[in-house]
Amino acid sequence: MQATVAPVVAFVLFLLLWNVGAAQIETSLGQLPGPAQVWSQAMGLLDEHVAEREREAGFYARQKQRYLEKLAENPAAVEKVRPYTGKPTFIDQIFTSLLTVATGFLLGSLIAIPLGILCGLNATLYRAMNPLIQIFKPVSPLAWLPIVTIVVSAVYVSDDPLFSKSFVTSAITVTLCCLWPTLINTTVGVASIDKDLINVSRVLRLNWMTQVIKVVLPSSIPMMFTGLRLSLGIGWMVLIAAEMLAQNPGLGKFVWDEFQNGSSNSLGRIMVAVFVIGLIGFLLDRLMLSLQRRVSWDKGAMIR
Amino acid sequence: MAMLSPRSVVEAAGLEKEELKFGFIKLTDMAPLAIAYEKRFFEDEGLYVTLEAQANWKVLLDRVIDGELDGAHMLAGQPLGATIGFGTQADIITAFSMDLNGNAITVSNDIWAQMKKHVPHENGKPVHPIKADALKPVVESYKAQGKPFKMGMVFPVSTHNYELRYWLAAGGIHPGYYAPKKGDTSGTLGADVFLSVTPPPQMPSTMEAGTIYGYCVGEPWNQQAVFKGIGVPVVTDYEIWKNNPEKVFGVSREWAEKYPNTHKAVVKALIRAAQWLDANDNANRPEAVKILAKSQYVGADYEVIANSMTGTFEYEKGDKRAVPDFNVFFRYHATYPYYSDAIWYLTQMRRWGQIAEPKPDSWFMEIARKVYRPDIYAAAAKELIAEGKLTAKDFPEFEKEDGFRAPQTHFIDGIRYDGHQPNAYLSSFDIGLKDKDEVK
């Protein structure tokens, strides 16, 4: 009972405070929107999404029609379907952002986990890597972005690229910023494995690979997941900033575009985006948490 | 209506590239692009175009140069500036001039209050055009207090920079010189008023924050200041120079050479869009405003955009006046790339030191020919005439056209501009480089 009542009361209180507070603030774009206006903007964004999908259907229909006319004149005509050229809606931007963060995060984890295991197993390697980790860990995405942008533009040259440059740039920026917590936590997790377990594996004469898979990985999983959860949180935060700064498609661009529009709807729409960003961040964290529960051997451990 | 004539389908087969991405800045004068898309003029030509708003003029230019964008809504000075190597060196050309007029100079409420005392009034309303003479005492009082007087424009080679400088200089205020040879690209040497670069959509908020006291920008960012109650547009560029050329559609020369048929098709679609915007005495403007107010284009409120796009302009709040030609997209051969327009920009680059050394008249003509391409325009126009979409009356007489508008006289300082004699024109200004002058 108390478990549901307390959060609901807190949320209602927050809405009330917001409603009263917003009414006090007069900006040059009108009053700061309250919960009701933000809700109606959210509905408006949904309507826009539906309308855009209809336009998209029309676009493809016209393209087909054009092809058929071409075919009538020239039986050898080859059909070529061009992607829709209209604007991405708010919903589209959410999916773009999710895809980008997933790519960046996976890439980051693929680097951080193996490297973390190696650093945890080998103290010399750890000492060698540590200064680099400490130096790069606190660097902000805003500093990485220009470097990544320029390098990607120089290296990623193709006439028909599989991914757009902006996607690659955002994903790599996310990777660079989010791999550190996973790396450090994995290292610590691996390094602090119970000595008895290591000794047992020695007695059983397990080879290196089996030892890593059967002993090291399972016992360091709780720490590793703490790192992964931190990483995903950072990745999501970094992504929005990167999109905003580099005008790469996604929720960050949506926010920036609305800021530039300076329409009387803009503030409300930006707030919708803020809530969606927060909500998705929260859901991503829950996702990692349930994954952790699934793979962790210690079901009794306190996980928040 | 959207049905295609078989003819254009056949032509579409000759296109070298059908999927294109064009950049623009959130300004009402990007309208020909939005209209060509929404009214499907691009599709009629067999083109699949994506329009993408850009963060600022620098990013836009860089992306056209490195090929991420196929073309873009550009400041007329950008292709010229790039070709002569001011700022960035690249070959950019234009075969389509996007509009005439469309800018204004806005000052903050505070500055306006100080200026207003020096503006002549009639029936309780200020007499327009307001000259910079009224601003001069304000600037002098700032100078006397040792405070720099700061204003914003959108780009070093922008129309806005030149218009603001023109207006200030006509009122005896020195806007400062550039000295690229000495590595000074701030343009504030010897300035009474310090001009800095701010992207158009950020102008109102920058002025609201107090970083600048006024600015010159395109619409809707002057009317936005009126709506937000933070500033007063004092003069439109129509009053500074009646029917001045404004934006162009720029592509890289390499792109144009690689895709000539595509380029021509793009120009055709844009000509139709411009014609649509001005058809029947601006009858389509309300619809155009509705399109521009969409968040993917300009995105400002309908009322703000409509204020200038439908033939009026609101100065001080409540002082709405008719300016039927505030933004011209097709009338007066607005879309034809006149050499004389290019040469005017070059004279201003020379006047303010962006072109550091004296150049002969022939040089101005040579650069104009390199950048402005009426030949491509004429080819596109002739196809439209043949297809019956427009008539020969809509265009200049291509056979007789030499690319020079008749000498223009409607400037705020009354000076006459003849594109054939750039150096003589430069000599007629009191403030600015002329003859053998160089910034010391």
XYZ file of C-alpha atoms in Angstrom:
744
model
C 0.000 0.000 0.000
C 2.588 2.489 1.164
C 4.731 1.462 -1.779
C 2.292 2.997 -4.249
C 0.774 5.812 -2.199
C 3.992 7.652 -1.407
C 5.227 7.989 -5.014
C 1.781 9.000 -6.258
C 1.490 11.698 -3.590
C 4.963 12.955 -4.440
C 4.134 13.108 -8.144
C 0.856 14.927 -7.621
C 2.620 17.375 -5.338
C 5.227 17.928 -8.037
C 2.541 18.610 -10.662
C 0.852 21.104 -8.367
C 4.104 22.913 -7.602
C 4.959 22.989 -11.270
C 1.531 24.337 -12.190
C 1.739 27.131 -9.655
C 5.394 27.883 -10.347
C 5.021 27.962 -14.133
C 2.184 30.455 -13.901
C 4.546 32.889 -12.150
C 7.177 32.880 -14.868
C 6.575 35.153 -17.842
C 9.062 34.542 -20.657
C 9.394 36.436 -23.916
C 7.674 33.449 -25.543
C 4.715 33.695 -23.182
C 4.031 31.985 -19.881
C 6.120 28.963 -18.941
C 3.907 25.991 -19.856
C 2.246 24.037 -17.055
C 1.395 20.318 -17.033
C -1.822 20.828 -19.027
C -0.127 22.693 -21.886
C 2.699 20.168 -21.988
C 0.193 17.344 -22.197
C -1.606 19.012 -25.092
C 1.736 19.558 -26.858
C 2.487 15.871 -26.411
C -0.830 15.012 -28.038
C -0.067 17.513 -30.794
C 3.239 15.787 -31.470
C 1.443 12.464 -31.757
C -1.064 13.936 -34.213
C 1.817 15.330 -36.234
C 3.348 11.882 -36.339
C 0.144 10.359 -37.690
C -0.239 13.125 -40.287
C 3.348 12.683 -41.435
C 2.823 8.940 -41.896
C -0.105 9.726 -44.177
C 2.044 12.089 -46.200
C 4.651 9.380 -46.418
C 2.100 6.927 -47.823
C 1.137 9.554 -50.415
C 4.771 10.053 -51.324
C 5.274 6.352 -52.022
C 2.013 6.152 -53.921
C 3.068 9.017 -56.205
C 6.424 7.389 -56.721
C 4.759 4.157 -57.749
C 2.442 6.050 -60.094
C 5.417 7.767 -61.678
C 7.128 4.452 -62.168
C 4.042 2.948 -63.795
C 3.846 5.880 -66.205
C 7.502 5.437 -66.998
C 6.938 1.739 -67.531
C 4.129 2.442 -69.988
C 6.526 4.468 -72.099
C 9.582 2.374 -71.638
C 9.043 -1.308 -70.809
C 12.680 -1.623 -69.743
C 12.292 0.914 -66.920
C 13.628 -0.307 -63.610
C 11.742 0.489 -60.450
C 13.757 2.362 -57.879
C 12.194 3.159 -54.537
C 13.562 6.273 -52.917
C 13.206 6.779 -49.198
C 10.694 9.317 -47.928
C 12.091 12.843 -47.935
C 9.764 14.412 -45.364
C 10.706 15.447 -41.872
C 11.349 12.985 -39.066
C 8.661 13.304 -36.402
C 9.155 13.336 -32.646
C 8.480 9.589 -32.520
C 11.010 8.977 -35.314
C 13.566 11.000 -33.382
C 13.038 8.827 -30.290
C 13.837 5.692 -32.271
C 16.858 7.315 -33.887
C 18.195 8.232 -30.466
C 17.549 4.764 -29.068
C 19.321 3.094 -31.966
C 22.273 5.436 -31.632
C 22.643 4.955 -27.905
C 22.341 1.181 -28.261
C 25.085 1.126 -30.873
C 27.381 3.371 -28.879
C 26.766 1.450 -25.684
C 27.312 -1.977 -27.254
C 30.497 -0.772 -28.874
C 31.651 0.657 -25.557
C 30.841 -2.558 -23.687
C 32.632 -4.669 -26.285
C 35.769 -2.684 -25.579
C 35.332 -2.174 -21.842
C 34.425 -5.681 -20.632
C 37.328 -7.653 -22.180
C 39.756 -4.866 -21.342
C 38.404 -4.729 -17.783
C 38.827 -8.498 -17.349
C 42.405 -8.336 -18.590
C 43.190 -5.392 -16.326
C 41.615 -7.185 -13.358
C 43.586 -10.361 -13.950
C 46.906 -8.707 -14.638
C 48.105 -6.064 -12.189
C 50.896 -4.866 -14.480
C 48.479 -4.217 -17.321
C 46.198 -2.398 -14.935
C 49.011 -0.150 -13.744
C 49.887 0.576 -17.364
C 46.329 1.412 -18.329
C 45.332 3.315 -15.232
C 46.740 6.760 -16.121
C 45.042 6.626 -19.517
C 41.735 5.650 -17.943
C 41.986 8.433 -15.398
C 42.827 11.037 -18.034
C 40.103 10.141 -20.516
C 37.340 9.358 -18.035
C 36.395 12.937 -17.129
C 36.414 14.304 -20.695
C 33.066 15.801 -21.654
C 31.223 14.794 -24.839
C 31.419 18.410 -25.932
C 35.178 18.018 -26.136
C 35.137 14.644 -27.895
C 32.578 15.679 -30.463
C 34.678 18.027 -32.615
C 37.501 15.485 -32.770
C 35.176 12.616 -33.587
C 33.357 14.684 -36.210
C 36.556 15.588 -37.999
C 38.029 12.099 -37.826
C 34.811 10.466 -39.031
C 34.571 12.936 -41.930
C 38.136 12.091 -42.913
C 38.069 8.328 -42.445
C 34.491 7.344 -43.176
C 34.358 8.103 -46.882
C 32.007 6.129 -49.073
C 29.712 6.946 -51.967
C 26.909 4.828 -50.615
C 27.472 4.607 -46.869
C 25.616 2.022 -44.814
C 25.221 4.449 -41.923
C 25.055 8.212 -42.154
C 28.047 10.148 -40.884
C 25.996 11.859 -38.220
C 24.935 8.480 -36.818
C 28.531 7.238 -36.691
C 29.709 10.461 -35.062
C 27.045 10.372 -32.345
C 27.544 6.658 -31.658
C 31.319 6.956 -31.331
C 30.982 9.950 -29.033
C 28.667 7.890 -26.846
C 31.175 5.022 -26.884
C 34.059 7.258 -25.843
C 32.148 8.739 -22.938
C 30.356 5.680 -21.615
C 32.954 2.914 -21.619
C 34.776 4.081 -18.454
C 32.412 2.987 -15.655
C 32.138 -0.490 -17.179
C 35.886 -0.709 -17.598
C 36.663 0.366 -14.038
C 33.958 -1.688 -12.366
C 34.845 -4.796 -14.331
C 38.486 -4.365 -13.365
C 37.620 -3.969 -9.713
C 35.140 -6.853 -9.834
C 37.640 -9.203 -11.416
C 40.500 -8.119 -9.161
C 38.518 -8.697 -5.988
C 37.446 -12.257 -6.682
C 37.624 -14.459 -3.628
C 41.125 -16.012 -3.481
C 39.560 -19.373 -2.560
C 37.820 -19.518 -5.909
C 41.061 -18.878 -7.740
C 42.780 -21.538 -5.674
C 40.017 -24.020 -6.417
C 40.380 -23.388 -10.124
C 44.125 -23.970 -9.784
C 43.512 -27.248 -8.017
C 41.134 -28.303 -10.781
C 43.798 -27.248 -13.293
C 41.321 -25.288 -15.383
C 42.838 -23.713 -18.443
C 42.848 -19.917 -18.736
C 39.761 -19.631 -20.904
C 37.674 -21.976 -18.773
C 38.809 -20.176 -15.644
C 37.628 -16.854 -17.073
C 34.278 -18.244 -18.181
C 33.505 -20.471 -15.170
C 35.017 -18.511 -12.319
C 35.999 -14.934 -13.135
C 32.950 -13.846 -15.121
C 30.233 -15.149 -12.787
C 31.809 -13.756 -9.667
C 32.459 -10.326 -11.138
C 29.038 -9.983 -12.735
C 27.430 -7.853 -9.993
C 30.204 -5.272 -10.229
C 30.228 -5.427 -13.999
C 26.524 -4.686 -14.148
C 26.861 -1.769 -11.802
C 29.333 -0.431 -14.338
C 27.090 -1.201 -17.281
C 24.155 0.554 -15.687
C 26.258 3.642 -15.017
C 27.585 3.478 -18.569
C 24.162 3.293 -20.150
C 22.970 6.238 -18.061
C 25.961 8.299 -19.096
C 25.598 7.199 -22.707
C 22.009 8.389 -22.856
C 22.873 11.731 -21.300
C 25.857 12.216 -23.595
C 23.866 11.314 -26.679
C 21.322 14.079 -26.181
C 24.102 16.634 -25.756
C 25.956 15.342 -28.806
C 22.852 15.487 -30.979
C 22.082 18.966 -29.818
C 25.547 20.255 -30.538
C 26.206 18.462 -33.810
C 22.644 18.762 -35.175
C 22.589 15.014 -35.565
C 19.140 13.472 -35.863
C 17.493 12.428 -32.625
C 15.848 13.920 -29.571
C 18.705 16.372 -29.014
C 18.165 17.860 -32.460
C 14.469 18.042 -31.788
C 15.116 20.131 -28.672
C 17.556 22.411 -30.469
C 15.245 22.921 -33.446
C 12.389 23.855 -31.168
C 14.630 26.296 -29.319
C 15.546 27.890 -32.634
C 11.948 28.063 -33.814
C 11.003 30.346 -30.957
C 7.321 29.588 -31.508
C 4.782 29.902 -28.724
C 4.635 26.087 -28.676
C 8.384 25.642 -28.362
C 8.760 25.620 -24.589
C 5.942 23.113 -24.184
C 7.457 20.844 -26.802
C 10.894 21.028 -25.235
C 9.323 20.006 -21.924
C 7.654 17.030 -23.595
C 11.096 16.047 -24.841
C 12.581 16.453 -21.351
C 10.007 14.074 -19.899
C 10.477 11.566 -22.667
C 14.258 11.718 -22.285
C 13.917 11.162 -18.545
C 11.416 8.373 -18.940
C 13.520 6.548 -21.479
C 16.606 6.926 -19.287
C 14.632 5.397 -16.445
C 13.355 2.520 -18.594
C 16.853 1.790 -19.878
C 18.069 1.543 -16.303
C 15.233 -0.813 -15.358
C 16.061 -2.912 -18.398
C 19.652 -3.308 -17.265
C 18.481 -4.075 -13.757
C 16.208 -6.912 -14.831
C 18.998 -8.230 -17.023
C 21.304 -8.152 -14.018
C 18.780 -10.068 -11.894
C 18.573 -12.655 -14.627
C 22.291 -13.337 -14.994
C 23.510 -12.750 -11.459
C 24.037 -15.839 -9.322
C 23.475 -13.977 -6.071
C 19.669 -13.621 -6.085
C 19.631 -12.401 -2.515
C 21.833 -9.387 -3.158
C 20.285 -6.002 -2.608
C 19.907 -4.327 -5.975
C 18.558 -0.791 -6.394
C -2.986 18.383 -60.321
C -0.060 16.265 -59.251
C -0.329 14.214 -62.431
C 2.743 14.362 -64.576
C 2.840 15.170 -68.218
C 4.601 12.334 -70.074
C 7.147 14.889 -71.229
C 8.649 15.499 -67.842
C 8.871 11.791 -67.164
C 11.075 11.402 -70.211
C 13.223 14.279 -69.094
C 13.567 12.851 -65.638
C 15.436 9.996 -67.264
C 18.263 12.409 -68.072
C 18.887 13.302 -64.442
C 22.312 12.358 -63.134
C 21.212 12.435 -59.504
C 17.668 12.193 -58.240
C 18.026 12.132 -54.472
C 19.209 15.483 -53.206
C 19.704 17.134 -49.852
C 19.495 20.913 -49.574
C 20.345 23.015 -46.541
C 18.675 26.165 -45.344
C 18.637 28.572 -42.428
C 15.405 29.240 -40.569
C 14.412 32.441 -42.361
C 11.313 33.290 -44.361
C 13.364 33.781 -47.519
C 14.011 30.044 -47.699
C 10.401 29.935 -48.927
C 11.159 28.945 -52.560
C 12.720 25.699 -51.259
C 9.796 24.882 -48.958
C 7.266 25.705 -51.668
C 9.080 23.708 -54.352
C 8.939 20.766 -51.944
C 5.407 21.155 -50.624
C 3.855 22.067 -53.978
C 5.777 19.129 -55.471
C 7.615 21.175 -58.073
C 10.721 19.153 -57.237
C 8.816 15.917 -57.740
C 7.470 17.214 -61.074
C 11.084 17.421 -62.184
C 11.736 13.886 -60.966
C 13.756 15.065 -57.963
C 13.511 13.595 -54.472
C 14.645 16.371 -52.216
C 15.256 16.421 -48.476
C 15.384 19.840 -46.863
C 17.461 20.221 -43.731
C 17.790 23.224 -41.416
C 21.417 24.110 -40.629
C 22.852 25.511 -37.416
C 24.489 28.590 -38.933
C 25.828 30.019 -42.195
C 29.341 28.700 -41.641
C 28.187 25.099 -41.132
C 25.923 25.406 -44.158
C 28.733 26.622 -46.411
C 31.170 23.974 -45.166
C 28.653 21.212 -45.787
C 28.042 22.380 -49.362
C 31.795 22.460 -49.938
C 32.429 18.958 -48.567
C 29.439 17.526 -50.448
C 27.193 16.595 -47.526
C 24.657 19.003 -48.996
C 23.955 19.157 -52.710
C 23.048 22.810 -52.511
C 21.741 25.440 -50.155
C 19.930 28.678 -49.481
C 22.902 31.034 -49.215
C 23.774 34.607 -48.512
C 24.562 36.224 -51.857
C 27.989 37.120 -50.488
C 28.862 33.504 -49.664
C 29.572 32.185 -53.181
C 31.420 35.426 -53.969
C 33.362 35.459 -50.712
C 34.330 31.789 -51.119
C 35.450 32.313 -54.720
C 37.747 35.226 -53.851
C 38.920 33.309 -50.790
C 37.630 35.526 -47.992
C 37.078 33.233 -45.017
C 36.879 29.940 -46.914
C 38.321 29.244 -50.359
C 36.042 27.217 -52.622
C 34.330 27.449 -55.975
C 30.638 28.019 -55.385
C 28.294 29.164 -58.123
C 24.706 30.304 -58.327
C 22.177 30.189 -61.136
C 19.213 31.318 -59.071
C 18.667 34.404 -56.987
C 16.160 33.606 -54.263
C 14.552 36.942 -53.407
C 14.731 40.714 -53.058
C 14.622 42.615 -49.757
C 13.383 40.897 -46.618
C 15.739 42.224 -43.917
C 15.493 44.911 -41.282
C 17.572 46.541 -38.582
C 16.247 46.212 -35.047
C 17.431 47.971 -31.907
C 16.591 47.163 -28.296
C 13.821 49.070 -26.512
C 16.410 50.950 -24.494
C 18.349 52.165 -27.552
C 15.110 53.038 -29.320
C 14.055 55.215 -26.395
C 17.323 57.116 -26.718
C 17.093 57.312 -30.528
C 13.490 58.383 -30.647
C 14.326 61.876 -29.367
C 16.316 62.476 -32.548
C 13.747 61.046 -34.984
C 11.409 63.516 -36.704
C 7.725 62.800 -35.968
C 4.531 63.480 -37.894
C 1.075 62.945 -36.367
C 2.738 61.328 -33.382
C 4.412 58.671 -35.503
C 8.067 58.568 -36.491
C 8.798 59.545 -40.086
C 10.290 56.695 -42.082
C 12.877 55.885 -43.288
C 14.752 56.412 -40.057
C 18.365 57.248 -40.764
C 21.368 56.349 -38.677
C 21.705 60.085 -37.972
C 19.292 59.419 -35.117
C 21.543 56.684 -33.762
C 24.693 58.803 -33.986
C 24.193 60.788 -30.750
C 23.467 57.530 -28.908
C 26.653 55.918 -30.210
C 28.601 59.054 -29.306
C 27.301 59.025 -25.750
C 28.404 55.398 -25.424
C 31.810 56.339 -26.813
C 32.095 59.226 -24.374
C 31.426 56.817 -21.500
C 34.043 54.443 -22.895
C 31.491 51.696 -23.539
C 31.674 49.848 -26.870
C 28.445 49.993 -28.883
C 27.752 46.447 -30.061
C 25.447 45.227 -32.821
C 24.908 41.861 -34.491
C 24.852 40.621 -38.055
C 24.738 37.076 -39.331
C 27.974 36.463 -41.254
C 31.011 38.481 -42.396
C 29.985 38.306 -46.077
C 26.250 38.578 -45.411
C 23.909 41.073 -46.985
C 23.088 42.028 -43.406
C 26.651 43.008 -42.648
C 26.764 45.242 -45.736
C 23.302 46.697 -45.177
C 23.983 47.492 -41.565
C 27.310 49.048 -42.517
C 25.674 50.962 -45.366
C 23.002 52.364 -43.082
C 25.471 53.277 -40.331
C 27.937 54.867 -42.747
C 25.164 56.834 -44.443
C 24.501 58.349 -41.015
C 28.172 59.170 -40.452
C 28.875 56.244 -38.118
C 31.967 54.168 -38.916
C 31.345 50.407 -38.745
C 35.060 49.490 -38.950
C 37.351 47.852 -41.483
C 38.545 44.316 -42.136
C 42.242 43.751 -42.734
C 42.632 40.134 -43.886
C 46.257 40.668 -44.920
C 47.132 41.589 -41.365
C 45.128 38.653 -40.076
C 42.311 40.838 -38.784
C 38.970 39.314 -39.694
C 36.950 40.915 -36.903
C 36.053 43.897 -39.076
C 36.255 46.358 -36.211
C 39.380 48.406 -37.045
C 38.538 52.046 -36.450
C 34.926 51.211 -35.603
C 32.382 53.422 -33.870
C 30.012 50.459 -33.745
C 31.340 46.938 -33.192
C 29.614 44.319 -35.310
C 29.716 40.650 -34.379
C 28.354 37.427 -35.869
C 25.234 35.735 -34.428
C 23.132 33.062 -36.218
C 19.735 34.466 -37.302
C 17.392 32.534 -35.000
C 19.514 33.464 -31.978
C 19.398 37.214 -32.646
C 16.389 38.053 -30.456
C 17.645 36.029 -27.490
C 21.159 37.486 -27.826
C 19.737 40.996 -27.755
C 17.427 40.068 -24.894
C 20.496 38.895 -22.982
C 22.108 42.301 -23.539
C 25.126 41.034 -25.501
C 24.201 43.241 -28.474
C 22.089 46.415 -28.631
C 20.702 45.843 -32.077
C 21.037 43.716 -35.164
C 20.393 43.325 -38.849
C 18.704 40.066 -39.790
C 16.119 38.558 -42.133
C 12.554 37.764 -41.221
C 10.910 36.607 -39.015
C 13.569 37.582 -36.479
C 12.770 41.317 -36.534
C 9.051 40.784 -36.119
C 9.844 38.262 -33.412
C 11.494 41.078 -31.426
C 8.282 43.118 -31.759
C 6.147 40.182 -30.659
C 8.417 39.434 -27.735
C 8.366 43.134 -26.842
C 12.153 43.335 -26.649
C 13.046 45.588 -29.568
C 11.970 47.896 -32.360
C 12.825 47.472 -36.047
C 13.880 50.932 -37.164
C 14.503 50.482 -40.857
C 13.904 47.787 -43.483
C 16.459 47.004 -46.161
C 13.842 48.058 -48.703
C 14.361 51.565 -47.357
C 18.148 51.239 -47.377
C 18.215 49.982 -50.962
C 14.932 49.479 -52.765
C 14.681 45.963 -54.250
C 18.114 44.810 -53.220
C 19.129 41.249 -54.074
C 19.170 38.997 -51.021
C 19.726 35.204 -50.907
C 20.887 32.920 -53.699
C 20.723 29.189 -54.246
C 24.351 28.046 -54.212
C 25.998 24.813 -55.304
C 29.647 23.906 -55.626
C 31.055 24.340 -59.110
C 32.205 20.722 -59.089
C 28.661 19.573 -58.295
C 27.207 21.734 -61.068
C 29.657 20.341 -63.598
C 28.996 16.766 -62.546
C 25.194 17.058 -62.549
C 24.212 19.692 -65.164
C 20.747 18.255 -65.918
C 19.948 17.869 -62.239
C 21.044 21.453 -61.623
C 18.798 22.704 -64.405
C 15.863 20.683 -63.021
C 16.412 22.186 -59.564
C 16.437 25.702 -61.000
C 13.231 24.940 -62.899
C 11.460 23.833 -59.736
C 12.716 26.879 -57.840
C 11.586 29.295 -60.563
C 8.096 27.787 -60.404
C 8.093 28.084 -56.604
C 9.134 31.737 -56.729
C 6.489 32.458 -59.341
C 3.875 30.746 -57.158
C 4.887 32.872 -54.166
C 4.265 36.142 -56.021
C 1.391 35.047 -58.269
C -1.764 37.205 -58.361
C -0.368 39.950 -56.138
C 0.779 37.661 -53.383
C -2.525 35.772 -53.219
C -0.715 32.602 -52.198
C 1.192 34.206 -49.344
C -1.145 33.156 -46.508
C -0.781 29.549 -47.627
C 2.979 30.025 -47.859
C 3.049 31.403 -44.326
C 1.165 28.367 -43.074
C 3.810 26.152 -44.669
C 6.715 28.186 -43.314
C 5.275 28.093 -39.787
C 5.745 24.304 -39.718
C 8.414 23.316 -37.268
C 10.652 21.758 -39.948
C 10.906 25.049 -41.873
C 10.976 28.391 -40.056
C 8.817 27.216 -37.174
C 7.931 30.608 -35.698
C 4.264 31.423 -35.048
C 1.979 32.083 -38.008
C 1.286 35.671 -36.904
C 4.970 36.506 -36.644
C 5.786 35.226 -40.121
C 2.613 36.657 -41.650
C 3.503 40.140 -40.417
C 6.178 40.639 -43.050
C 5.243 37.989 -45.642
C 1.802 39.366 -46.411
C 2.895 42.855 -47.413
C 3.020 44.681 -44.110
C 5.700 45.347 -41.550
C 5.261 46.218 -37.913
C 7.754 48.718 -36.560
C 7.242 49.873 -32.985
C 4.460 47.751 -31.464
C 1.169 48.775 -33.069
C 2.862 50.799 -35.830
C 2.067 48.436 -38.700
C 2.718 49.866 -42.141
C 2.154 48.582 -45.636
C 5.340 47.413 -47.342
C 3.946 45.450 -50.283
C 7.415 44.643 -51.583
C 8.895 43.723 -48.205
C 9.818 40.346 -49.626
C 9.822 39.845 -53.392
C 10.382 36.372 -54.821
C 9.624 36.738 -58.532
C 8.533 40.238 -59.564
C 11.144 42.575 -61.083
C 13.022 39.512 -62.366
C 14.011 38.757 -58.791
C 15.211 35.258 -59.568
C 17.545 36.156 -62.449
C 21.213 36.152 -61.383
C 22.310 39.628 -62.475
C 26.046 40.307 -62.709
C 25.368 43.802 -61.385
C 24.027 42.270 -58.140
C 27.217 40.264 -57.721
C 29.328 43.340 -58.424
C 27.502 45.353 -55.769
C 28.485 42.755 -53.158
C 32.064 42.847 -54.370
C 32.111 46.657 -54.088
C 31.027 46.373 -50.456
C 33.693 43.747 -49.763
C 36.210 46.196 -51.166
C 34.652 49.139 -49.326
C 35.097 47.497 -45.929
C 38.513 45.990 -46.559
C 37.550 42.340 -47.054
C 39.187 42.815 -50.443
C 42.392 44.387 -49.205
C 43.886 45.710 -52.443
C 42.543 47.916 -55.204
C 41.097 45.958 -58.129
C 40.367 47.148 -61.668
C 36.762 47.267 -62.898
C 37.488 44.278 -65.138
C 38.301 42.146 -62.090
C 34.844 42.738 -60.621
C 33.263 41.589 -63.885
C 35.494 38.544 -64.074
C 34.508 37.324 -60.588
C 30.833 38.005 -61.245
C 30.979 35.883 -64.426
C 32.695 33.095 -62.552
C 30.062 32.905 -59.808
C 26.762 34.070 -61.311
C 25.446 31.791 -64.049
C 22.547 33.333 -65.974
C 23.248 30.803 -68.747
C 21.995 27.942 -66.569
C 19.039 30.045 -65.472
C 18.122 30.848 -69.063
C 18.273 27.182 -70.083
C 15.909 26.260 -67.239
C 13.558 29.160 -68.004
C 13.392 28.264 -71.688
C 12.338 24.719 -70.817
C 9.593 26.040 -68.564
C 8.384 28.284 -71.377
C 8.418 25.356 -73.820
C 6.427 23.251 -71.343
C 3.888 26.053 -71.051
C 4.381 26.418 -67.305
C 5.524 30.021 -67.634
C 5.574 32.528 -70.456
C 8.425 34.464 -72.030
C 6.943 37.625 -70.499
C 7.868 36.337 -67.040
C 11.581 36.534 -67.814
C 14.113 39.068 -69.039
C 14.714 38.980 -72.789
C 17.519 36.467 -72.720
C 18.879 37.321 -76.168
C 19.344 40.991 -75.298
C 20.198 40.638 -71.635
C 23.728 41.727 -70.660
C 23.278 40.889 -66.977
C 23.203 44.471 -65.731
C 20.201 46.099 -64.143
C 19.681 49.744 -65.125
C 21.654 51.990 -62.748
C 19.853 51.994 -59.398
C 19.182 55.177 -57.443
C 16.941 54.242 -54.547
C 19.497 54.141 -51.767
C 19.009 55.727 -48.366
C 21.899 58.119 -49.037
C 20.765 58.880 -52.598
C 23.967 57.569 -54.181
C 23.585 56.036 -57.648
C 24.882 52.532 -58.363
C 26.016 51.539 -61.835
C 27.380 47.999 -61.948
C 29.566 48.842 -64.957
C 31.722 51.181 -62.870
C 32.464 49.655 -59.488
C 35.484 51.830 -58.712
C 33.698 55.055 -59.594
C 30.833 53.880 -57.344
C 33.226 53.263 -54.444
C 34.634 56.792 -54.835
C 31.223 58.279 -54.184
C 31.169 57.193 -50.517
C 32.565 59.361 -47.707
C 33.252 56.392 -45.453
C 34.972 53.311 -46.872
C 38.015 52.295 -48.908
C 38.333 53.647 -52.435
C 40.898 53.970 -55.222
C 44.308 52.950 -53.900
C 43.295 52.905 -50.216
C 44.504 50.092 -48.003
C 43.849 49.584 -44.304
C 46.937 50.649 -42.390
